[in-house]
Amino acid sequence: MAKNTSLYFRIVEGRNLPAKDVSGTSDPYCIVKVDNEVVARTATVWKNLNPFWGEEYTLHLPMGFHSLSFHVMDEDTIGHDDVIGKITLSKDAIGSQSKGLDSWVNLTRVDPDEEVQGEIHLSLELLKDTERISLRCQVIEARDLAPRDISGTSDPFARVIFNNHSAETSIIKKTRFPHWGETLELELDPEELSEEGTVTVEVWDWDMVGKNDFLGKVEIPFACLHKTPLLEGWFRLLPLGNNEVDAGGKLGALRLKVRLVEDRILPSVYYQPLIHLLVESVISPTEVEDSSALTMLEEVTTVESRQDVAMTLVKIYLGQGLVVPFLDYLNTREVNHTTDPNTLFRSNSLSSKAMEQFMKAVGMLYLHEVLKPIINRIFDEKKYIELDPCKIDLNRTRRISFKGAVSEAEVRDSSVEMLQSYLTSIIESIVGSVDQCPPVMRVAFKQLHKRVEEQFAEPENEDVKYLAISGFFFLRFFAPAILTPKLFQLRDQHADTRTSRTLLLLAKALQSVGNLGLQLGHGKEQWMAPLHPIILRSVASVKDFLDKLIDIDHDIVSEVPQRAVFMPSVTVKEGYLHKHKAEGPQLLSRFAFKKRYFWLTSETLSYAKTPDWQVRSSMPIQCVCAVERVDENAFQQQNVMQVITQDNDGQLHTMYIQCKNVNELNQWLSAIRKVSIYNERMLPSFHPGAHRSGKWTCCLQADRAVTGCSRTHSAVTLGDWSDPLDPDVETQTIYKQLLQGRDKLRKKHLEVPDADQTSINKEKSINSDVHPDGAECNVQLLKPGQSVAARLLAVIEDLEQAHATFQRREKEDGTGVILNP
């Protein structure tokens, strides 16, 4: 039974941060670390002590973790960035919140003695003979120690302490992966054997000038050595002491949303009955009013979990090749239960959320193709645009007229002109994108159009069938992407204040386009009136676009898994990176990386000098055996990763690639790991350094072929819309949701009132000679949906029993995953 750990976190906003700049403000951003490994960096919010980020991430951690930390930094253009404060959440603290953490948390001061990381390999043995008693500690090696020196390394040594006895290893210079292989012995007095003290092993960074820096410690109760005379293993290094003190809000606070999901995933065969019930709901639906496994799932889905459930269902049905029938089933029920067309799909129902997640799952590449050029233009031009007379600030405008000061009328006229230009470009790009829109999305919209047209056939409801599609297409897909491009990966950074206002005005205008201009003039924002003509003129072209969009043969979407893992023909990720030039003489680090354009598909990682270069170099994804970060000191460069491949002769080859920032690094790491996650020959360890000048820069070993000094992290990935499908993990999510609502389902669909039970018993008695076992009679007398409910509840109970059985076996066989102490 596999273990699956998913960590979701959203950095919402900060408040009352201290000023770090002479201007009386700060330029804050957040660095997120899992066990001291940077997994994300938010955008910088310039000159703001109450920043809003709204950035969210999902991290898949099959190996588990210990802590999650958020470091708030102040970005400086000159010199090092200032540390404002941090928040550290242990895995246990996050896991104790069943619904997750959602609150303001005060920042604490950053104490270097608390910023420890890494593990140490030890062997401890208590030796007792007639002549002497001693404690033997073999200090073998350590890995992933914190860098304490300006070079990005440390000069570590270890010290073992018990009572008043201590001994130290030698110092190993310039490494975070020291190999000591030394044995330290402490002679003990006989009376010390009865003491209940603690054996402590500390790791320090030696400094020639000033005091040594603390790197971490391990504490082992002396009593353990009485029970287990020889104790050996890797031990996680711990801080000097938990000295984190809440500064009482003096350092400000962050509003965080954090949720931990830990699951044991059963073998696929156990999930097949539940998959079958879900598939049955959409391939052989009966009457719309009848209950099904899907409708019962919706009954027990909470408002908080609805988006996650919708996303999971979309993935399941994509994998089954049934996403169009699935959406049609939900949409048909939603349409048939709606009497007022003005309220159609206005709620956050399961069908609405499923359509949203479906568009992201299959349409993000399309969205990027349509919007990215115009979004980049808006960011590059940074025009001051404002229509609201209450918000026009003449001091923020550039001179428009040579006649003197700029008037409000000139600002307004200039703003209208620019907004019309941007809006025209956006609308033209969208309405001209029929052929670019994924066929599966077009077919889903065609089915939606058909259901709405059937339900609201009256002439006065002529526009409803268009509004149903445009409501999703414009209001829930394109408009949000224009409003916050970073959250849709259209930009690496959030917009500045000026650009953000432009995007907001454009998103408002595009929403009016999506509403076919029907609500123009009825709102409070009458200052948007100058854009009304262009919006009204676009209505005809939008309707024509929607007609063309749904003019597609339903059979064009094959009923096979649309994204079983990755579509081979689709480029998963592409862009400029810097590749290390390994051939020839050793170059200075800054000249050793050459700019190349990379493409990643499910089959190859390839690169060329430019996107249109005819000759490409490629490596098969099936040969990838590790994808890892590289230490800064290896090339004196930041944000470098390595892709290790193995050829048919078993030889390992390493490609070093530099990314422009830590977010791009994490995205590429994650993307390559996802497409290679099913490779058979993945390495258990790797070298985070490079082999230069006859030795590895990480562990200082001379042999180029020596086993890696650090564990690989190849299974750790960032979750996003391009994730490969994992039916077992997704079905486990649905099972957990049903398990939580089991009692509600049983009460509604299976429990029979006393009066009804009496009549049922009479009926059984009457028909007993015809049906001695009463089976046929029971089926006939079931309430609507009761037979499906009985099957669904039986499946839930079978899965619950299977989980209990596997967990019991893990305990008995010792096959569970045990983390280091």
Short mmCIF file of C-alpha atoms in Angstrom, two decimals, residues 331-618:
data_model
loop_
_atom_site.label_atom_id
_atom_site.label_comp_id
_atom_site.label_asym_id
_atom_site.label_seq_id
_atom_site.Cartn_x
_atom_site.Cartn_y
_atom_site.Cartn_z
CA ASN A 331 -25.13 20.30 -16.45
CA THR A 332 -28.39 18.62 -17.49
CA ARG A 333 -29.43 18.27 -13.85
CA GLU A 334 -28.44 21.87 -13.14
CA VAL A 335 -30.35 23.20 -16.16
CA ASN A 336 -33.46 21.13 -15.44
CA HIS A 337 -33.57 22.30 -11.83
CA THR A 338 -33.32 25.98 -12.84
CA THR A 339 -36.57 27.85 -13.44
CA ASP A 340 -35.22 31.39 -13.77
CA PRO A 341 -32.64 31.66 -16.59
CA ASN A 342 -31.07 34.65 -14.83
CA THR A 343 -29.85 32.33 -12.05
CA LEU A 344 -28.45 29.61 -14.33
CA PHE A 345 -24.98 28.48 -13.16
CA ARG A 346 -24.74 31.48 -10.82
CA SER A 347 -24.15 29.31 -7.74
CA ASN A 348 -20.97 27.41 -6.90
CA SER A 349 -22.61 24.05 -7.50
CA LEU A 350 -20.68 20.90 -8.33
CA SER A 351 -21.50 21.35 -12.02
CA SER A 352 -20.21 24.96 -12.03
CA LYS A 353 -17.00 23.99 -10.24
CA ALA A 354 -16.52 20.97 -12.50
CA MET A 355 -16.75 23.15 -15.62
CA GLU A 356 -14.20 25.58 -14.15
CA GLN A 357 -11.72 22.82 -13.31
CA PHE A 358 -12.31 21.14 -16.67
CA MET A 359 -11.40 24.35 -18.54
CA LYS A 360 -8.18 24.65 -16.55
CA ALA A 361 -7.30 20.98 -17.03
CA VAL A 362 -7.68 20.97 -20.82
CA GLY A 363 -7.52 24.64 -21.80
CA MET A 364 -4.56 26.30 -20.08
CA LEU A 365 -2.22 26.00 -23.06
CA TYR A 366 -4.99 27.47 -25.21
CA LEU A 367 -5.51 30.32 -22.74
CA HIS A 368 -1.79 31.12 -22.82
CA GLU A 369 -1.75 31.12 -26.60
CA VAL A 370 -4.68 33.55 -26.76
CA LEU A 371 -3.84 35.95 -23.93
CA LYS A 372 -0.09 35.96 -23.39
CA PRO A 373 0.89 38.43 -26.16
CA ILE A 374 -1.60 41.09 -25.06
CA ILE A 375 -0.84 40.55 -21.34
CA ASN A 376 2.88 40.98 -22.03
CA ARG A 377 2.16 44.17 -23.97
CA ILE A 378 0.15 45.64 -21.06
CA PHE A 379 2.93 44.82 -18.58
CA ASP A 380 5.63 46.25 -20.85
CA GLU A 381 3.83 49.53 -21.61
CA LYS A 382 2.86 50.30 -17.97
CA LYS A 383 0.40 53.00 -19.02
CA TYR A 384 -1.40 55.08 -16.40
CA ILE A 385 -5.08 54.35 -17.07
CA GLU A 386 -8.04 55.49 -14.99
CA LEU A 387 -11.71 56.15 -15.78
CA ASP A 388 -13.11 56.69 -12.29
CA PRO A 389 -13.04 60.47 -11.68
CA CYS A 390 -12.70 59.85 -7.94
CA LYS A 391 -9.43 57.97 -8.46
CA ILE A 392 -7.65 60.03 -11.12
CA ASP A 393 -4.30 61.20 -9.73
CA LEU A 394 -2.72 63.83 -11.98
CA ASN A 395 0.61 63.48 -10.19
CA ARG A 396 0.98 59.88 -11.42
CA THR A 397 0.53 60.69 -15.10
CA ARG A 398 3.20 61.45 -17.62
CA ARG A 399 2.86 64.64 -19.61
CA ILE A 400 0.34 64.07 -22.39
CA SER A 401 0.05 67.64 -23.64
CA PHE A 402 2.77 70.20 -24.34
CA LYS A 403 0.42 73.02 -23.37
CA GLY A 404 0.99 72.66 -19.63
CA ALA A 405 -0.49 70.61 -16.81
CA VAL A 406 -2.50 67.54 -17.75
CA SER A 407 -6.23 67.84 -17.11
CA GLU A 408 -8.62 65.12 -15.91
CA ALA A 409 -10.30 65.19 -19.31
CA GLU A 410 -7.00 64.45 -21.06
CA VAL A 411 -6.24 61.60 -18.68
CA ARG A 412 -9.70 60.19 -19.25
CA ASP A 413 -9.49 60.51 -23.05
CA SER A 414 -6.07 58.87 -23.10
CA SER A 415 -7.31 56.07 -20.82
CA VAL A 416 -10.34 55.39 -23.01
CA GLU A 417 -8.14 55.21 -26.09
CA MET A 418 -5.71 52.74 -24.49
CA LEU A 419 -8.45 50.58 -22.97
CA GLN A 420 -10.26 50.41 -26.29
CA SER A 421 -7.02 49.32 -27.95
CA TYR A 422 -6.32 46.62 -25.34
CA LEU A 423 -9.93 45.40 -25.24
CA THR A 424 -10.15 45.22 -29.03
CA SER A 425 -6.97 43.11 -29.12
CA ILE A 426 -8.31 40.76 -26.44
CA ILE A 427 -11.70 40.30 -28.12
CA GLU A 428 -10.15 39.82 -31.56
CA SER A 429 -7.72 37.25 -30.17
CA ILE A 430 -10.54 35.31 -28.48
CA VAL A 431 -13.07 35.36 -31.33
CA GLY A 432 -10.36 34.34 -33.78
CA SER A 433 -9.32 31.30 -31.72
CA VAL A 434 -11.97 28.75 -32.75
CA ASP A 435 -9.44 26.36 -34.29
CA GLN A 436 -7.08 26.70 -31.33
CA CYS A 437 -9.72 25.74 -28.74
CA PRO A 438 -9.31 22.09 -27.63
CA PRO A 439 -11.93 19.89 -29.35
CA VAL A 440 -13.01 18.31 -26.05
CA MET A 441 -13.85 21.77 -24.68
CA ARG A 442 -15.84 22.63 -27.79
CA VAL A 443 -17.86 19.42 -27.56
CA ALA A 444 -18.59 20.06 -23.87
CA PHE A 445 -19.89 23.53 -24.75
CA LYS A 446 -21.95 22.05 -27.60
CA GLN A 447 -23.69 19.71 -25.16
CA LEU A 448 -24.28 22.57 -22.72
CA HIS A 449 -25.75 24.72 -25.51
CA LYS A 450 -28.12 21.87 -26.44
CA ARG A 451 -29.39 21.34 -22.87
CA VAL A 452 -30.01 25.04 -22.27
CA GLU A 453 -31.77 25.45 -25.61
CA GLU A 454 -34.07 22.52 -24.78
CA GLN A 455 -34.95 23.86 -21.34
CA PHE A 456 -35.39 27.53 -22.30
CA ALA A 457 -36.91 27.29 -25.77
CA GLU A 458 -39.07 30.44 -25.50
CA PRO A 459 -38.21 33.29 -27.91
CA GLU A 460 -37.58 35.70 -25.03
CA ASN A 461 -34.84 33.35 -23.81
CA GLU A 462 -32.97 33.37 -27.12
CA ASP A 463 -29.73 34.61 -25.52
CA VAL A 464 -29.69 32.16 -22.62
CA LYS A 465 -27.91 29.43 -24.61
CA TYR A 466 -25.14 31.93 -25.44
CA LEU A 467 -24.95 33.29 -21.89
CA ALA A 468 -24.52 29.78 -20.46
CA ILE A 469 -21.36 29.23 -22.50
CA SER A 470 -19.98 32.78 -22.29
CA GLY A 471 -20.55 32.75 -18.53
CA PHE A 472 -17.96 30.00 -18.21
CA PHE A 473 -15.77 31.00 -21.13
CA PHE A 474 -15.45 34.73 -20.45
CA LEU A 475 -16.45 35.24 -16.80
CA ARG A 476 -14.81 32.17 -15.22
CA PHE A 477 -11.86 31.55 -17.54
CA PHE A 478 -10.54 34.54 -19.49
CA ALA A 479 -11.57 37.41 -17.16
CA PRO A 480 -9.90 35.90 -14.01
CA ALA A 481 -6.74 35.24 -16.04
CA ILE A 482 -6.63 38.88 -17.14
CA LEU A 483 -7.27 40.08 -13.58
CA THR A 484 -4.47 37.99 -12.00
CA PRO A 485 -2.11 36.75 -14.73
CA LYS A 486 0.40 35.32 -12.25
CA LEU A 487 -2.12 32.88 -10.81
CA PHE A 488 -2.63 31.50 -14.33
CA GLN A 489 1.15 31.36 -14.98
CA LEU A 490 0.89 34.07 -17.63
CA ARG A 491 3.48 36.16 -15.75
CA ASP A 492 6.20 35.43 -13.20
CA GLN A 493 5.33 38.47 -11.05
CA HIS A 494 2.18 40.19 -9.86
CA ALA A 495 1.33 43.42 -11.64
CA ASP A 496 2.40 46.72 -10.07
CA THR A 497 -0.33 49.09 -8.86
CA ARG A 498 -0.64 50.90 -12.19
CA THR A 499 -0.79 47.76 -14.34
CA SER A 500 -3.08 46.03 -11.86
CA ARG A 501 -5.65 48.83 -12.25
CA THR A 502 -5.52 48.48 -16.05
CA LEU A 503 -6.08 44.73 -15.78
CA LEU A 504 -9.01 45.25 -13.41
CA LEU A 505 -10.73 47.66 -15.82
CA LEU A 506 -10.18 45.24 -18.71
CA ALA A 507 -11.51 42.29 -16.68
CA LYS A 508 -14.66 44.30 -15.88
CA ALA A 509 -15.12 45.16 -19.55
CA LEU A 510 -14.61 41.53 -20.62
CA GLN A 511 -17.22 40.42 -18.08
CA SER A 512 -19.66 42.79 -19.77
CA VAL A 513 -18.72 41.22 -23.09
CA GLY A 514 -19.42 37.79 -21.60
CA ASN A 515 -22.81 39.06 -20.43
CA LEU A 516 -23.47 40.16 -24.05
CA GLY A 517 -23.79 43.75 -22.86
CA LEU A 518 -27.18 43.03 -21.25
CA GLN A 519 -26.35 44.73 -17.95
CA LEU A 520 -24.69 47.85 -19.32
CA GLY A 521 -25.96 51.07 -17.76
CA HIS A 522 -27.56 49.34 -14.78
CA GLY A 523 -24.58 49.32 -12.43
CA LYS A 524 -23.04 51.95 -10.19
CA GLU A 525 -19.90 52.37 -12.29
CA GLN A 526 -21.31 54.72 -14.92
CA TRP A 527 -17.80 56.03 -15.56
CA MET A 528 -17.25 52.79 -17.58
CA ALA A 529 -19.73 54.19 -20.17
CA PRO A 530 -17.02 55.17 -22.73
CA LEU A 531 -16.33 51.46 -23.21
CA HIS A 532 -19.98 50.54 -23.73
CA PRO A 533 -19.97 51.15 -27.52
CA ILE A 534 -17.07 48.77 -28.14
CA ILE A 535 -18.68 46.17 -25.85
CA LEU A 536 -22.01 46.39 -27.68
CA ARG A 537 -20.29 46.23 -31.06
CA SER A 538 -18.55 43.01 -30.01
CA VAL A 539 -21.78 41.18 -29.10
CA ALA A 540 -22.48 40.03 -32.65
CA SER A 541 -18.93 38.77 -33.19
CA VAL A 542 -19.02 36.97 -29.81
CA LYS A 543 -22.28 35.20 -30.73
CA ASP A 544 -20.83 34.27 -34.11
CA PHE A 545 -17.71 32.95 -32.34
CA LEU A 546 -19.82 30.82 -29.96
CA ASP A 547 -21.82 29.42 -32.90
CA LYS A 548 -18.59 28.42 -34.63
CA LEU A 549 -17.14 27.07 -31.38
CA ILE A 550 -19.92 24.50 -30.99
CA ASP A 551 -20.02 23.64 -34.69
CA ILE A 552 -18.06 20.44 -34.19
CA ASP A 553 -18.72 16.75 -34.69
CA HIS A 554 -19.23 15.04 -31.34
CA ASP A 555 -17.33 11.97 -32.58
CA ILE A 556 -14.15 14.00 -33.03
CA VAL A 557 -13.47 13.50 -29.32
CA SER A 558 -12.37 9.91 -29.03
CA GLU A 559 -13.85 7.93 -26.14
CA VAL A 560 -10.44 6.87 -24.88
CA PRO A 561 -8.44 8.37 -22.00
CA GLN A 562 -7.71 11.95 -23.02
CA ARG A 563 -4.86 12.45 -20.55
CA ALA A 564 -3.99 9.03 -19.18
CA VAL A 565 -0.54 10.32 -18.31
CA PHE A 566 0.46 13.05 -20.76
CA MET A 567 -0.57 13.60 -24.33
CA PRO A 568 2.63 12.70 -26.25
CA SER A 569 2.04 15.33 -28.91
CA VAL A 570 1.74 18.19 -26.43
CA THR A 571 4.69 20.23 -25.20
CA VAL A 572 4.37 20.15 -21.41
CA LYS A 573 6.78 23.03 -20.85
CA GLU A 574 9.08 25.18 -22.94
CA GLY A 575 11.24 28.26 -22.62
CA TYR A 576 14.75 29.69 -22.51
CA LEU A 577 17.18 28.20 -19.98
CA HIS A 578 20.97 28.20 -19.66
CA LYS A 579 22.75 24.89 -20.33
CA HIS A 580 26.18 24.16 -18.91
CA LYS A 581 28.85 23.62 -21.52
CA ALA A 582 30.70 20.59 -20.19
CA GLU A 583 32.91 19.92 -23.20
CA GLY A 584 36.36 21.35 -23.71
CA PRO A 585 38.56 23.21 -21.20
CA GLN A 586 37.17 24.44 -17.89
CA LEU A 587 35.55 27.83 -18.34
CA LEU A 588 34.79 30.47 -15.79
CA SER A 589 31.38 29.70 -14.32
CA ARG A 590 29.64 32.72 -15.79
CA PHE A 591 30.80 31.76 -19.31
CA ALA A 592 30.09 28.03 -18.93
CA PHE A 593 26.29 28.38 -19.28
CA LYS A 594 24.90 29.00 -22.77
CA LYS A 595 21.37 30.22 -23.48
CA ARG A 596 19.24 27.55 -25.14
CA TYR A 597 15.52 27.07 -25.85
CA PHE A 598 14.14 23.90 -24.20
CA TRP A 599 11.07 21.78 -24.99
CA LEU A 600 9.68 19.10 -22.67
CA THR A 601 7.16 16.47 -23.81
CA SER A 602 6.24 13.12 -22.29
CA GLU A 603 8.81 11.53 -24.60
CA THR A 604 11.81 13.88 -24.88
CA LEU A 605 13.67 16.80 -23.36
CA SER A 606 15.19 18.72 -26.26
CA TYR A 607 16.92 22.05 -26.85
CA ALA A 608 18.22 24.28 -29.61
CA LYS A 609 19.76 27.74 -29.97
CA THR A 610 16.41 29.40 -30.71
CA PRO A 611 12.74 28.31 -30.91
CA ASP A 612 12.87 28.21 -34.72
CA TRP A 613 16.30 26.53 -34.96
CA GLN A 614 16.11 23.49 -37.23
CA VAL A 615 18.60 21.25 -35.42
CA ARG A 616 17.62 20.05 -31.94
CA SER A 617 19.48 17.94 -29.41
CA SER A 618 17.23 15.51 -27.52
#
